[in-house]
mmCIF file of C-alpha atoms in Angstrom:
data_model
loop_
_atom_site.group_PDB
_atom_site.id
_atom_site.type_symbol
_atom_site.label_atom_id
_atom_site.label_comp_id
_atom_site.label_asym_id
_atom_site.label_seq_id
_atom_site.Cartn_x
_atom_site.Cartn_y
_atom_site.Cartn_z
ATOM 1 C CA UNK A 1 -50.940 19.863 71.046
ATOM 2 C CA UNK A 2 -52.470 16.605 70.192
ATOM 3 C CA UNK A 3 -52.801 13.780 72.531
ATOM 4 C CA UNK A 4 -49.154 11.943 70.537
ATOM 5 C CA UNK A 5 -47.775 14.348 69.561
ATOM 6 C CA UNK A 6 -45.849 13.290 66.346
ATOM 7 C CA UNK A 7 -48.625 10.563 65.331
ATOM 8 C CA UNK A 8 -48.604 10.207 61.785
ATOM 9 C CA UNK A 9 -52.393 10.298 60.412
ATOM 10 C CA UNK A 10 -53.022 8.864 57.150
ATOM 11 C CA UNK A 11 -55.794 11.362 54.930
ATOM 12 C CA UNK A 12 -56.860 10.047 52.065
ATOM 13 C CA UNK A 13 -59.156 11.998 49.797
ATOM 14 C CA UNK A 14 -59.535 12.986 46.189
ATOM 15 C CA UNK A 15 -59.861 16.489 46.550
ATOM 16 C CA UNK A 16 -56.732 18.102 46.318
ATOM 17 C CA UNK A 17 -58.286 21.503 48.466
ATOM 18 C CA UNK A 18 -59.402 19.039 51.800
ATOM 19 C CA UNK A 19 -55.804 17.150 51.537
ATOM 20 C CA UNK A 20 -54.294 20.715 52.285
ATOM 21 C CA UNK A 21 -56.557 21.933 54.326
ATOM 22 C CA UNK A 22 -56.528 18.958 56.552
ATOM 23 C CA UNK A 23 -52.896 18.157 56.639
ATOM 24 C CA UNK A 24 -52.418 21.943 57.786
ATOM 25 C CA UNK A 25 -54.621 21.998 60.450
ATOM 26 C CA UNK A 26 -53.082 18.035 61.740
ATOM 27 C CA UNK A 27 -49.298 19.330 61.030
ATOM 28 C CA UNK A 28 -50.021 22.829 63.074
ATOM 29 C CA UNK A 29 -50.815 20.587 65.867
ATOM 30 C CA UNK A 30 -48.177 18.534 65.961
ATOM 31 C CA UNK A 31 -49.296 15.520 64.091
ATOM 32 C CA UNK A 32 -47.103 13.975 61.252
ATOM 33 C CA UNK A 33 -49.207 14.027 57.528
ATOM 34 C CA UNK A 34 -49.138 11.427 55.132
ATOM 35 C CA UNK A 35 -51.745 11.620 52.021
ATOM 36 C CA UNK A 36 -53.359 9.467 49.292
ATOM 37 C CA UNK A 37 -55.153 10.629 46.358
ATOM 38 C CA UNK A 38 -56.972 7.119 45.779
ATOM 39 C CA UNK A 39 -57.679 3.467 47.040
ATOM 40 C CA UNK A 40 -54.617 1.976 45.440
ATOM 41 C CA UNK A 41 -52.100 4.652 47.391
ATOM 42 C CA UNK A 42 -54.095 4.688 50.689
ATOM 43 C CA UNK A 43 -53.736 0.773 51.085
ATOM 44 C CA UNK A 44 -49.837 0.826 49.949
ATOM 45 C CA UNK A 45 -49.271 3.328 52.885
ATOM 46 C CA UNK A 46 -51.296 2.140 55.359
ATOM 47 C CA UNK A 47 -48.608 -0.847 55.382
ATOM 48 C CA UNK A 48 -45.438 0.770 54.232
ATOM 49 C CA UNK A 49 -46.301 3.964 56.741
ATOM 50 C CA UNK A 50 -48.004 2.165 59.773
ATOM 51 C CA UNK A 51 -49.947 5.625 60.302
ATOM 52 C CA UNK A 52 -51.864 5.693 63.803
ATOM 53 C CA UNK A 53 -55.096 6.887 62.584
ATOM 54 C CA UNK A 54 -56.858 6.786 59.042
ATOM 55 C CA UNK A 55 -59.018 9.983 57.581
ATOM 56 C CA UNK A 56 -61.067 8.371 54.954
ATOM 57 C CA UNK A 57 -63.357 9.655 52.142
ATOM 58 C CA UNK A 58 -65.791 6.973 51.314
ATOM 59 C CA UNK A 59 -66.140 8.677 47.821
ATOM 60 C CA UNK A 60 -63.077 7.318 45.811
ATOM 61 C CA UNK A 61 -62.101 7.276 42.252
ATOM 62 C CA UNK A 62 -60.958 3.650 42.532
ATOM 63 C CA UNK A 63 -62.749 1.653 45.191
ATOM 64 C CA UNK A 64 -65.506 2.481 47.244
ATOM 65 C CA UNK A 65 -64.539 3.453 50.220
ATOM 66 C CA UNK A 66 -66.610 1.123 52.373
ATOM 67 C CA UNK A 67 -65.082 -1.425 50.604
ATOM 68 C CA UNK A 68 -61.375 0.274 51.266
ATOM 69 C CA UNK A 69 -62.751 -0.476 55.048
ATOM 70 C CA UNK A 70 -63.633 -3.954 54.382
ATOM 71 C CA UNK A 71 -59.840 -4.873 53.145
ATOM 72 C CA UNK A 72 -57.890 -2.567 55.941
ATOM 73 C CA UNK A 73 -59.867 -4.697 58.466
ATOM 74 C CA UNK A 74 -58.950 -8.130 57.221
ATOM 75 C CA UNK A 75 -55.556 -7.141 58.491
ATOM 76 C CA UNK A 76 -54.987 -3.687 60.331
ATOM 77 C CA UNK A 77 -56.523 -2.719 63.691
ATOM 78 C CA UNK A 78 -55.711 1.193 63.043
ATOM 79 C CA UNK A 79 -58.096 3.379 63.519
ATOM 80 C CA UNK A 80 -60.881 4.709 60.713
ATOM 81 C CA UNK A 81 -62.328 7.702 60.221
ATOM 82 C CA UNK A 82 -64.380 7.963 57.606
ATOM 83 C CA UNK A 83 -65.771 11.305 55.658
ATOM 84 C CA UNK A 84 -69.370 11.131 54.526
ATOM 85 C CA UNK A 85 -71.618 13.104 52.897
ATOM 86 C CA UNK A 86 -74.356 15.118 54.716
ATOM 87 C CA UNK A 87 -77.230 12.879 55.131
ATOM 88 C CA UNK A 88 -76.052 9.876 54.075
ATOM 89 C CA UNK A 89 -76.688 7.392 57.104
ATOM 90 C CA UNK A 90 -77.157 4.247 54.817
ATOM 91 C CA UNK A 91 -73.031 4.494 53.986
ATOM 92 C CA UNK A 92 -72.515 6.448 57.614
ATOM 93 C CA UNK A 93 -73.792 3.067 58.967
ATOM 94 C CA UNK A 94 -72.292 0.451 56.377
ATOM 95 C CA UNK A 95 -68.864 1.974 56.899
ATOM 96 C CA UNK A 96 -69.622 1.479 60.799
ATOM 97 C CA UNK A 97 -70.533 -2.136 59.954
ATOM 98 C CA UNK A 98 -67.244 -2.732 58.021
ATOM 99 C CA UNK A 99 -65.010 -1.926 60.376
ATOM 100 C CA UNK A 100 -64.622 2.036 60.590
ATOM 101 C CA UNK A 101 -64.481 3.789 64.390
ATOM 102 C CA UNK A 102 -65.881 6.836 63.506
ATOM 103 C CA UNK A 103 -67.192 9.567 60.876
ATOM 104 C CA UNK A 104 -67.719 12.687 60.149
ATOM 105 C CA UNK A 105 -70.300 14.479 58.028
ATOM 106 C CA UNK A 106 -69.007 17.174 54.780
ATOM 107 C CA UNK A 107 -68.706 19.454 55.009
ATOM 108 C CA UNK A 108 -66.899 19.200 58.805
ATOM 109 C CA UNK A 109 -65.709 21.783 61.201
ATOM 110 C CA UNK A 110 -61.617 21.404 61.655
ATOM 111 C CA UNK A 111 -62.559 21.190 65.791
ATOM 112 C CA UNK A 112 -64.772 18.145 65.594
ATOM 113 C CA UNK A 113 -62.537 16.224 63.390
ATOM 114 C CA UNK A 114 -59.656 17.023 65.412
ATOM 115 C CA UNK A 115 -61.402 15.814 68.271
ATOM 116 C CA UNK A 116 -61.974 12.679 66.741
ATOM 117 C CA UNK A 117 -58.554 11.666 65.740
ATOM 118 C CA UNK A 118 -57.694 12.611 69.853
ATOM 119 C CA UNK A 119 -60.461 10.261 70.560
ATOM 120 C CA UNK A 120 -59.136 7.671 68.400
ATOM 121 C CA UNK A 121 -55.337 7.898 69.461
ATOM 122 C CA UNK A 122 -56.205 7.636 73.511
ATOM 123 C CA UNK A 123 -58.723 4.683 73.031
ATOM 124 C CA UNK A 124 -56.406 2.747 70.406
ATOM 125 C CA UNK A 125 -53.358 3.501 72.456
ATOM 126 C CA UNK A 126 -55.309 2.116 76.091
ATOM 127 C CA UNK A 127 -57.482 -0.570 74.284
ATOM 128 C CA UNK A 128 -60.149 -1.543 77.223
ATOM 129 C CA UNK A 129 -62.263 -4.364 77.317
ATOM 130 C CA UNK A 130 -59.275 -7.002 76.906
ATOM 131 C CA UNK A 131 -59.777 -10.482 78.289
ATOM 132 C CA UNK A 132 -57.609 -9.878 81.449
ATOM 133 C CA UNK A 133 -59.122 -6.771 81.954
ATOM 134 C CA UNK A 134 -61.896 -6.836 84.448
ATOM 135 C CA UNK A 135 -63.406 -3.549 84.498
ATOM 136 C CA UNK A 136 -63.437 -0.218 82.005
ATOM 137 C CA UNK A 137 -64.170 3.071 82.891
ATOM 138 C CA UNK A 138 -65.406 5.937 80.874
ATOM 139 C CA UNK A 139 -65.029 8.885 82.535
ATOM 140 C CA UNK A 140 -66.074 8.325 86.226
ATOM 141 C CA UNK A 141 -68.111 5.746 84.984
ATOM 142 C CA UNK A 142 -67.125 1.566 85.710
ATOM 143 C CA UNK A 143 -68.276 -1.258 84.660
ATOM 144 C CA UNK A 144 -67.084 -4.412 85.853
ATOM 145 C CA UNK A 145 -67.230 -7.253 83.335
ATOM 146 C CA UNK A 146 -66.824 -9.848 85.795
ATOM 147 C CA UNK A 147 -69.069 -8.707 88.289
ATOM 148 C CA UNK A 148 -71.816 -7.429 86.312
ATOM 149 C CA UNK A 149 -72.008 -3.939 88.203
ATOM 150 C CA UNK A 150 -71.928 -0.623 87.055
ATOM 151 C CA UNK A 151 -70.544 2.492 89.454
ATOM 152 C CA UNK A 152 -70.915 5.860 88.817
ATOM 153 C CA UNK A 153 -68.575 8.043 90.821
ATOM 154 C CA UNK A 154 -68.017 5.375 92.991
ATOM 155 C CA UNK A 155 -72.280 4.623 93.860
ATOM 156 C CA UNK A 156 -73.404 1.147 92.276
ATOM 157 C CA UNK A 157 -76.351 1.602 89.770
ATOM 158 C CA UNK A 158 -78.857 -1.251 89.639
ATOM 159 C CA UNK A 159 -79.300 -1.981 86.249
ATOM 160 C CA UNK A 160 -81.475 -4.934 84.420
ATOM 161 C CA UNK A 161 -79.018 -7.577 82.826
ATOM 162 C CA UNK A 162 -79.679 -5.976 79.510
ATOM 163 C CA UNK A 163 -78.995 -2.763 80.081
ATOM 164 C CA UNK A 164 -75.583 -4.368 81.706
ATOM 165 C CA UNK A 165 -74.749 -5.888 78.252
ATOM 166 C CA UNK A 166 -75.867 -2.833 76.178
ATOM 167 C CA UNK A 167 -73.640 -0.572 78.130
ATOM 168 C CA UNK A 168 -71.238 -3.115 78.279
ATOM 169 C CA UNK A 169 -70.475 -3.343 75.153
ATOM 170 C CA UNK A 170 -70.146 0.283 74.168
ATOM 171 C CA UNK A 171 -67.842 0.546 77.490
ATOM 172 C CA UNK A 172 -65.436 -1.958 75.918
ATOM 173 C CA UNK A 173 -65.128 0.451 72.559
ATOM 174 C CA UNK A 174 -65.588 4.370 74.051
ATOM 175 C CA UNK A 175 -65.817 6.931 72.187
ATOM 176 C CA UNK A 176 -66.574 4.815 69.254
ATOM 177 C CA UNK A 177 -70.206 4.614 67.255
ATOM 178 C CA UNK A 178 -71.680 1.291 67.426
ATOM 179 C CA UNK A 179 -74.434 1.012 64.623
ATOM 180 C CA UNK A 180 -78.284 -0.099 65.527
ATOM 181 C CA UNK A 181 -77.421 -3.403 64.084
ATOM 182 C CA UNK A 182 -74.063 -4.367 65.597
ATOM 183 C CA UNK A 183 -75.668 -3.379 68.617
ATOM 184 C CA UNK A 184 -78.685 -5.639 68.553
ATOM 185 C CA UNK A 185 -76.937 -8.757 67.273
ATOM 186 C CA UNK A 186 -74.247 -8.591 70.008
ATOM 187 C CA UNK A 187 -76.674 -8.130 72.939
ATOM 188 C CA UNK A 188 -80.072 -9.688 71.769
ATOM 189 C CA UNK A 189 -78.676 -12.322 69.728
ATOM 190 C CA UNK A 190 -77.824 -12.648 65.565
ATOM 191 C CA UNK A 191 -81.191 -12.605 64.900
ATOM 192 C CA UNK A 192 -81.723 -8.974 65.605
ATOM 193 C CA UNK A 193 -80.855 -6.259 63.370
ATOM 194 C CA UNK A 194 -83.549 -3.957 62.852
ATOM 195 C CA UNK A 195 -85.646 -3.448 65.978
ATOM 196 C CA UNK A 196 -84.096 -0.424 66.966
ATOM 197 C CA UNK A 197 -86.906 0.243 68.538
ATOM 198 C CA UNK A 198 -85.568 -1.540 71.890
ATOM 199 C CA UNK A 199 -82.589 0.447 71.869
ATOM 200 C CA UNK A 200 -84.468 3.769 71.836
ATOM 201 C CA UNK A 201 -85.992 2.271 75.315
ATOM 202 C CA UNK A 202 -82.964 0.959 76.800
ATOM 203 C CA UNK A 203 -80.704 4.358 76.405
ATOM 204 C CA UNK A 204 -83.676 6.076 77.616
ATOM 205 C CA UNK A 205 -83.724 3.745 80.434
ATOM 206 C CA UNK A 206 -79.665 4.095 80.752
ATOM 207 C CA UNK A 207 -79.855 7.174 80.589
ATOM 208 C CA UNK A 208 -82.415 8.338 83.659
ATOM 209 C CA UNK A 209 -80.135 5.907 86.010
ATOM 210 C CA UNK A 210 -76.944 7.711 85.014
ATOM 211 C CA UNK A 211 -78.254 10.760 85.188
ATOM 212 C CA UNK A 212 -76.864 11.829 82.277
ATOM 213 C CA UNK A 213 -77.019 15.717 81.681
ATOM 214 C CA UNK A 214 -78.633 16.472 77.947
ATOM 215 C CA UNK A 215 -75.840 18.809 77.201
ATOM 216 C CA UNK A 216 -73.190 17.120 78.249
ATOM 217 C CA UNK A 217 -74.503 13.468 77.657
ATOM 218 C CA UNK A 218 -72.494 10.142 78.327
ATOM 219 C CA UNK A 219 -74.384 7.798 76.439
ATOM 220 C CA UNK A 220 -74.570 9.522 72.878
ATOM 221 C CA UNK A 221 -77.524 8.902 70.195
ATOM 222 C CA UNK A 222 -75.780 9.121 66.491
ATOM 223 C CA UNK A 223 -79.261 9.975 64.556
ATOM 224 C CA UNK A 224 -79.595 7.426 62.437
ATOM 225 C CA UNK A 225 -76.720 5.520 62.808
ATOM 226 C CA UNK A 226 -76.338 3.809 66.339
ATOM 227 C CA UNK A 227 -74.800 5.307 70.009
ATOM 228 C CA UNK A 228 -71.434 5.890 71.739
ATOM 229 C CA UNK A 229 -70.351 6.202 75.228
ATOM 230 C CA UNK A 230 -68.395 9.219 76.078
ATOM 231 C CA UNK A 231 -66.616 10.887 78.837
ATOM 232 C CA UNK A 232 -68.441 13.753 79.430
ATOM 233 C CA UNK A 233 -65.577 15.872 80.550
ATOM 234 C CA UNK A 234 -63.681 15.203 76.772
ATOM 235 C CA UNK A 235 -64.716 17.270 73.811
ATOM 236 C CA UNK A 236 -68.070 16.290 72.630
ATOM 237 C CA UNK A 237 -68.282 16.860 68.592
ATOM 238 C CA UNK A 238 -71.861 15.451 68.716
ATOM 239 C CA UNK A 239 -74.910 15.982 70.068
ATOM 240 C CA UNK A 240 -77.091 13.974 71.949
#
């Protein structure tokens, strides 16, 4: 069963053969199903059907999809997952920008986007990282905002003030892929974007102090696209 059960989960595609396929394997565990063929249908339901999580193909007849993110952001908080095609990181990472959670490549296993939407659901339902909320935790991992320390199964890691912020930030969103370039501009400053270089040094360096195990990896690299921090005991769809 899924994590609510009875959640309704909005899929919008245009091909007929994923809507079915998709809405059987999200009705068979326990999830409600609403679809949209198109744009136009997928933004009339989103606010007639206040649906707890949003499939999304970025390749619509009507409206490009990234641009379908764009408008649900100006006014919704529910969760996005968006479909992309295999390698396309430029629209993986400008759907990130514009406001989706998540994605997953075509053609998709029925697991890993199941175990997105459960992903999506527990972090929406127990947003962290609110302004009377002190500390998150990811797993046996905590990080307290207020007193700039990080614990790992209870042991305080001594972290530079930059690594703080970088794993900050993705504490206050888990589970979720933060792109290279919303990244930079929310810990070095708005005049980063591109030097993902530093961020390639700083997970490294994240990564040795947690002691993160390669294959089953906290802090995890999104080829291309940007990182997420994960509880190591949930399902893992990605690599590291």
């Amino acid at each position: 069963m899924s994590d609510a059960p009875g959640s309704l989960v909005l899929v919008v595609d245009d091909e007929a053969p994923i809507l079915r396929v998709v809405s059987a394997a999200l009705e068979a565990r326990g999830y409600r199903v609403a679809t949209a063929e198109n744009a136009e249908i997928a933004i009339h339901r989103l606010a007639t059907d206040t649906p707890a999580v949003i499939i999304l193909d970025l390749g619509l007849p009507d409206m490009d999809g990234i641009e379908v993110c764009r408008r649900i952001r100006q006014w919704s908080e529910t969760p996005i997952i968006v479909l992309t095609a295999e390698g396309a990181d430029d629209r993986k990472v400008s759907a990130l920008d514009a406001g989706a959670d998540d994605y997953v490549t075509k053609p998709f296993s029925m697991p890993e986007l199941l175990a997105r939407v459960r992903v999506a659901l527990r972090h929406h339902r127990h947003p962290p990282g609110e302004a009377s909320q002190s500390e998150v935790e990811v797993g046996d991992l905590t990080v307290d905002l207020a007193g700039h320390e990080v614990r790992l199964a209870g042991r305080v890691v001594d972290v530079t003030p930059k690594e703080f912020d970088f794993l900050a930030l993705l504490a206050r969103h888990p589970g979720r892929v933060l792109t290279h370039r919303t990244i930079l501009q929310e810990v070095w400053g708005p005049e980063y974007g591109t030097e993902s270089q530093y961020l390639r040094v700083y997970a490294s360096q994240l990564r040795k102090k947690l002691a993160d195990d390669p294959a089953r990896p906290r802090l995890v690299t999104e080829p291309g696209v940007g990182y997420r921090l994960v509880d190591p005991a949930e399902t893992q769809p990605s690599g590291a």
